[in-house]
PDB file of C-alpha atoms in Angstrom:
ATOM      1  CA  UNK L   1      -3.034 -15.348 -69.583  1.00 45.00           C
ATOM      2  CA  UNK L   2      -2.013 -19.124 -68.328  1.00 49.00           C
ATOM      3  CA  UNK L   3       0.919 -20.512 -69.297  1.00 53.00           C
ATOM      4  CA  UNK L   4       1.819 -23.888 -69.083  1.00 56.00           C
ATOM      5  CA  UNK L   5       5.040 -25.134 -69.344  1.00 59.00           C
ATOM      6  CA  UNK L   6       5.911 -27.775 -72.020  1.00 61.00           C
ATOM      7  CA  UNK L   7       7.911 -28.758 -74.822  1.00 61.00           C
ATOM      8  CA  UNK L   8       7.978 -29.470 -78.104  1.00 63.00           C
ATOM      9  CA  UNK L   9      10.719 -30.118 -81.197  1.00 66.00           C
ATOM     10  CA  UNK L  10      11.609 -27.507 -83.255  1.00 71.00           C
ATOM     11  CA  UNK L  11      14.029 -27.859 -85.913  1.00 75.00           C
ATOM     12  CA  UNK L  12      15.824 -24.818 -87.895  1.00 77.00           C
ATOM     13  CA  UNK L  13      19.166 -24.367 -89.939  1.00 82.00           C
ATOM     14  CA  UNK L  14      21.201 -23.005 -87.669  1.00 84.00           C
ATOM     15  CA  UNK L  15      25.435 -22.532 -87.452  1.00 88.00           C
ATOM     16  CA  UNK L  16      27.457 -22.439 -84.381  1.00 90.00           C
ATOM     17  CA  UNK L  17      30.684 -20.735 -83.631  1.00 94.00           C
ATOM     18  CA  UNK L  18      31.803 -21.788 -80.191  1.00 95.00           C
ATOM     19  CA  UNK L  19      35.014 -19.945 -78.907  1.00 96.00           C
ATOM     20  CA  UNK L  20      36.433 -21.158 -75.562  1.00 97.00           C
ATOM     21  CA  UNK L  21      39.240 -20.962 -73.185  1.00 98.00           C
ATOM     22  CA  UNK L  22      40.467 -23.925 -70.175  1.00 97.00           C
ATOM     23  CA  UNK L  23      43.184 -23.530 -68.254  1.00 98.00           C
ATOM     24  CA  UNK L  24      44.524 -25.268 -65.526  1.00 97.00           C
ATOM     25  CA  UNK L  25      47.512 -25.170 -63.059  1.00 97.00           C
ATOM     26  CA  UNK L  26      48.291 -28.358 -60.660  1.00 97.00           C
ATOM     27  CA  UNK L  27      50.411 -27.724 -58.156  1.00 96.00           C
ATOM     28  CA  UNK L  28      52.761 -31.355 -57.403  1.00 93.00           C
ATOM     29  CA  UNK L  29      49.381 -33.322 -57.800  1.00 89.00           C
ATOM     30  CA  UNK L  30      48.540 -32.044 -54.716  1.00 94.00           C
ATOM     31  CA  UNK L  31      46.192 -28.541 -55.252  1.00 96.00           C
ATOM     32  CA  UNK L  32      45.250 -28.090 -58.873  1.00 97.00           C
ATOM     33  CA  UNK L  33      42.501 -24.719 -59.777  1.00 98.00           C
ATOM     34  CA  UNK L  34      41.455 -24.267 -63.151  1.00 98.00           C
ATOM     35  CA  UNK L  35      38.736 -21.929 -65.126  1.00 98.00           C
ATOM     36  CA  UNK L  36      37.166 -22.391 -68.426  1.00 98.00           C
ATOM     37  CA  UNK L  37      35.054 -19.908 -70.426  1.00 98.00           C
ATOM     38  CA  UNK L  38      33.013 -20.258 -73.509  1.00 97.00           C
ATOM     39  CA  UNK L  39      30.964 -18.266 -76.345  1.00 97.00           C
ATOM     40  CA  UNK L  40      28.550 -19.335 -78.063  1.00 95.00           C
ATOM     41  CA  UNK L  41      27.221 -17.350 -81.419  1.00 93.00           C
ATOM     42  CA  UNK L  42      24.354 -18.843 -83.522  1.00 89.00           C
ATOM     43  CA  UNK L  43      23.511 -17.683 -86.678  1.00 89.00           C
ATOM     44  CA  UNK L  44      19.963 -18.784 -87.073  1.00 85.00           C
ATOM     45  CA  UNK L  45      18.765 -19.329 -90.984  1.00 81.00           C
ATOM     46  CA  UNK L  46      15.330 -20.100 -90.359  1.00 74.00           C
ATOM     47  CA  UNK L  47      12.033 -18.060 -88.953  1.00 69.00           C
ATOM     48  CA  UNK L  48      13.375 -19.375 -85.307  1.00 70.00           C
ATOM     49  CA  UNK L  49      14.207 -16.172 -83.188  1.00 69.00           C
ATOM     50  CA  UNK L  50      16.798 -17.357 -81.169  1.00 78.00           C
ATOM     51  CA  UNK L  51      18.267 -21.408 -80.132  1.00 83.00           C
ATOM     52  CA  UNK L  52      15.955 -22.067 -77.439  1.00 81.00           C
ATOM     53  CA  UNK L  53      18.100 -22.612 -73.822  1.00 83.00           C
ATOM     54  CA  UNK L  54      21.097 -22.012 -75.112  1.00 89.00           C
ATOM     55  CA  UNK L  55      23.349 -19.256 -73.119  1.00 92.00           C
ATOM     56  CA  UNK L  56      26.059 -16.878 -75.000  1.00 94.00           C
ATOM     57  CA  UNK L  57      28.305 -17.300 -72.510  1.00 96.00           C
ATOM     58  CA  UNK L  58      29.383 -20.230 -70.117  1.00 96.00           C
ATOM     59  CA  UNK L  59      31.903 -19.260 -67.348  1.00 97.00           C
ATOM     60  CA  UNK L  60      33.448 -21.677 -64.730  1.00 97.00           C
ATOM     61  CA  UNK L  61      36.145 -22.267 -61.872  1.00 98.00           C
ATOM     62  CA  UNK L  62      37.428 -24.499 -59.720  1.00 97.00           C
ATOM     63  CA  UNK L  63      39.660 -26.212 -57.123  1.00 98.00           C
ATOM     64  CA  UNK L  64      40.501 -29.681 -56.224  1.00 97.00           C
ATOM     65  CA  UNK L  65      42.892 -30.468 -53.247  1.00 97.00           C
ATOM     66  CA  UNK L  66      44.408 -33.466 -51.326  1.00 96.00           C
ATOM     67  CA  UNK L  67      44.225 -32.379 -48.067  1.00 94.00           C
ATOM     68  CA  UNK L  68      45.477 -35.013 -45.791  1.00 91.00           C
ATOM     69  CA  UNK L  69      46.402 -38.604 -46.530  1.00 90.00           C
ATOM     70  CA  UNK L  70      43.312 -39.933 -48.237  1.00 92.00           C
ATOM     71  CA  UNK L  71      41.572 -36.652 -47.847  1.00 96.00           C
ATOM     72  CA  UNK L  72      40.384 -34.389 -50.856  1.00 97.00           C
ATOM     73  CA  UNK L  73      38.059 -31.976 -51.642  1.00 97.00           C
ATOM     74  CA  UNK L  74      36.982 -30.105 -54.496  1.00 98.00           C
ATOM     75  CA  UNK L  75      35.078 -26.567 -55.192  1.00 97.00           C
ATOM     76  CA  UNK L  76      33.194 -25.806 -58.618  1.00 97.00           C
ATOM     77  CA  UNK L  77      31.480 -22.594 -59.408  1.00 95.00           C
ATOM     78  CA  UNK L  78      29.157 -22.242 -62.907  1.00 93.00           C
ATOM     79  CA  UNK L  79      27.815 -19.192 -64.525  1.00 93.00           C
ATOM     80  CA  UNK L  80      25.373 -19.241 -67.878  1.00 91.00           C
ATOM     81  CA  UNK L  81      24.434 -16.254 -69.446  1.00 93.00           C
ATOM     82  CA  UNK L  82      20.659 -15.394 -69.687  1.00 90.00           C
ATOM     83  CA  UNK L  83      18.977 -17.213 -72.520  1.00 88.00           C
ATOM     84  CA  UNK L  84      15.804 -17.438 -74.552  1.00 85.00           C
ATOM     85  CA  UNK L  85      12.540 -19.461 -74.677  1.00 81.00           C
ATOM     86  CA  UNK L  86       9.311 -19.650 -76.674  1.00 78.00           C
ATOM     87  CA  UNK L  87       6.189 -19.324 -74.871  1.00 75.00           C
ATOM     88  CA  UNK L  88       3.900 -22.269 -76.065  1.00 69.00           C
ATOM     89  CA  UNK L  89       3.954 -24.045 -79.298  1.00 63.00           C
ATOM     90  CA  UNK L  90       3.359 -22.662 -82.691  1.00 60.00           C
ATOM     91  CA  UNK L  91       4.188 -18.461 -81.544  1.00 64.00           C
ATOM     92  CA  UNK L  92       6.620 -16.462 -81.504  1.00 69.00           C
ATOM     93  CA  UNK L  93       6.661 -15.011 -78.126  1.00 75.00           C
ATOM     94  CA  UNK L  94       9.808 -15.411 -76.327  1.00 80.00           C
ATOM     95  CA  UNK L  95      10.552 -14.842 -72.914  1.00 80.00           C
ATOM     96  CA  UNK L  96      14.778 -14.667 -71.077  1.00 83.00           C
ATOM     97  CA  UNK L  97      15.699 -17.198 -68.629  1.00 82.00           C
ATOM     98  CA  UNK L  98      17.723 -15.855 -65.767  1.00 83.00           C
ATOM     99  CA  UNK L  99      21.582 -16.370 -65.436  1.00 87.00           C
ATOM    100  CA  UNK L 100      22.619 -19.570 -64.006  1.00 87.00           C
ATOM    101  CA  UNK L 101      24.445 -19.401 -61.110  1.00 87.00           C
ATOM    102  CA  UNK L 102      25.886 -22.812 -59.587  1.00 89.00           C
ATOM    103  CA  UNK L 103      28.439 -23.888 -56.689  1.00 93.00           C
ATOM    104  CA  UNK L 104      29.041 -26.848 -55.246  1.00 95.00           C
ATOM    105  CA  UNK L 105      31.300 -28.840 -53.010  1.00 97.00           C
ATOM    106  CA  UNK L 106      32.414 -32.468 -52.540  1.00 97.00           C
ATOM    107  CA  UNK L 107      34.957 -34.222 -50.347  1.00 97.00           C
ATOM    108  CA  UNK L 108      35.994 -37.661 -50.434  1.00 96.00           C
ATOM    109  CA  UNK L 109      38.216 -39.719 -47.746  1.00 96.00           C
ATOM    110  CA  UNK L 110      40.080 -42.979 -49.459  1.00 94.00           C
ATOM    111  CA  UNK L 111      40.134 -45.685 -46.955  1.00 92.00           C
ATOM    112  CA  UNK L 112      43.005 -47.977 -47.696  1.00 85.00           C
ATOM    113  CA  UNK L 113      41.328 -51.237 -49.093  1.00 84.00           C
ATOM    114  CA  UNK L 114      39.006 -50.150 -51.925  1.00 88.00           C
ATOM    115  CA  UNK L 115      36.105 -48.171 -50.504  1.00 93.00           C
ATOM    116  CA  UNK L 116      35.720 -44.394 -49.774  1.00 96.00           C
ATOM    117  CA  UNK L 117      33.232 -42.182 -48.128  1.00 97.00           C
ATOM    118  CA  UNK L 118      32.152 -38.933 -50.022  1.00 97.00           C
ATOM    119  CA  UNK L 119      29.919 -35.662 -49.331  1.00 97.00           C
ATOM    120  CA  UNK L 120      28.324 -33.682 -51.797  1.00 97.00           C
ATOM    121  CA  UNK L 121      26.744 -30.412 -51.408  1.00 95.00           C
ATOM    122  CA  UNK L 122      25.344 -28.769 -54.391  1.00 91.00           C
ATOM    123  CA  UNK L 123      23.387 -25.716 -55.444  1.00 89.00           C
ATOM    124  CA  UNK L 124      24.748 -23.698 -52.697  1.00 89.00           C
ATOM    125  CA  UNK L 125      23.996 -20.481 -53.812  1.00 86.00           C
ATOM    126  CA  UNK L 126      20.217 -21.736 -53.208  1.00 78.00           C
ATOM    127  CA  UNK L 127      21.062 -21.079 -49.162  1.00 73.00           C
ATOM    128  CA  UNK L 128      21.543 -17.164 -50.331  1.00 71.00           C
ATOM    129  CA  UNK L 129      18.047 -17.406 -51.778  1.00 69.00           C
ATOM    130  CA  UNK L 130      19.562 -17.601 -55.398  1.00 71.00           C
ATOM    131  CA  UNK L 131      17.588 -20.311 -57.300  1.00 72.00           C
ATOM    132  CA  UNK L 132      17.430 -20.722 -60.979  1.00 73.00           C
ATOM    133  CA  UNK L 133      15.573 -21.799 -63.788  1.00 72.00           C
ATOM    134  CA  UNK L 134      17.389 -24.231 -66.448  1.00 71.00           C
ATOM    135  CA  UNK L 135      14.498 -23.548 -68.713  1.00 66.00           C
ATOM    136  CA  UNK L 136      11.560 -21.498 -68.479  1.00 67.00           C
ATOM    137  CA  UNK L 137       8.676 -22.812 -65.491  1.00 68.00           C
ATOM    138  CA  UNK L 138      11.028 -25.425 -64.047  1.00 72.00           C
ATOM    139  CA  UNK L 139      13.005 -23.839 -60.663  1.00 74.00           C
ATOM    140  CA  UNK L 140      16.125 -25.936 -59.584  1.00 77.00           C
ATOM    141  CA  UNK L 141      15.491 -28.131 -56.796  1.00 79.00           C
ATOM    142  CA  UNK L 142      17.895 -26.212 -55.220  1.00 83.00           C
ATOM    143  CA  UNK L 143      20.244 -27.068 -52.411  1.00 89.00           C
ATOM    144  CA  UNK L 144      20.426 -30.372 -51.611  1.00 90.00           C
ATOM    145  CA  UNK L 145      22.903 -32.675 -50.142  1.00 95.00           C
ATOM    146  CA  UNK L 146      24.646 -36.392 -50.725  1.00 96.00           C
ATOM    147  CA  UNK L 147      26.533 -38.645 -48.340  1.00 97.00           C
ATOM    148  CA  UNK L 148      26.872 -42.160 -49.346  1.00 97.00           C
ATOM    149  CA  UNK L 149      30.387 -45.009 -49.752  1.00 96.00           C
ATOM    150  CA  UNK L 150      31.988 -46.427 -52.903  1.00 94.00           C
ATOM    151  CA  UNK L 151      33.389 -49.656 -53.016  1.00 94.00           C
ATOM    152  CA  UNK L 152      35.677 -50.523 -55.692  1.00 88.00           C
ATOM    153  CA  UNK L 153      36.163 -54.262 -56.871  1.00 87.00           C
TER     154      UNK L 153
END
């Protein structure tokens, strides 16, 4: 059978009750590493199965440091719990979208007079062959890479 992917609104009663956890420790404003966490359980009061995308759990850590005069860098890592989708419009068939797995890196170098230079490498758990979908049919464009210069005024 084909399946191709779209979208369309649904609307349902629903309730949320969201649970979550950040904490943080910064070390003379120098290193600072933090983690968050959060659960999400819906209570659905309508013929919809499930909230469509939505994961049960969101995990997530991180560090930042100043490394050198005008120097930083920063690591963030990102894990969703599998969710659930509707295949097509108007049917109940559901299908689980895969975990969520996400880590990236950025550095940034602070030139004196207002400008900087930054790098940006995300998705790099793509390299391992790890790739995603953040909703059903559409795969994560994967690694990919930014360089570029801010100016402040």
């Amino acid at each position: 059978e084909f399946y191709a992917p779209n979208f369309a609104a649904d609307q349902a009663d629903a309730d949320l009750l969201t649970f979550g956890l950040k904490a943080s420790y910064n070390h003379n404003e120098r290193f600072l590493v933090y983690a968050r966490m959060q659960y999400n359980k819906w209570m659905m009061n309508d013929s919809i199965v499930s909230p469509w995308h939505k994961p049960t759990w969101e995990f997530g850590m991180g560090a930042e440091a100043k490394i050198y005069k005008g120097l930083s860098a920063n690591l963030d890592f990102t894990y969703n719990s599998p969710s659930t989708t509707r295949l097509g419009n108007n049917t109940l068939r559901t299908a689980e979208v895969g975990p969520m797995y996400d880590l990236n890196f950025g550095a940034d170098y602070q030139f004196p007079r207002h400008w900087s230079l930054f790098l940006e490498l995300n998705n790099l758990v793509a390299i391992g062959g790890i790739n995603y979908q953040p909703w059903y049919g559409y795969n994560t464009i994967g690694f990919n890479a930014m360089v570029g210069a801010k100016v402040r005024f």
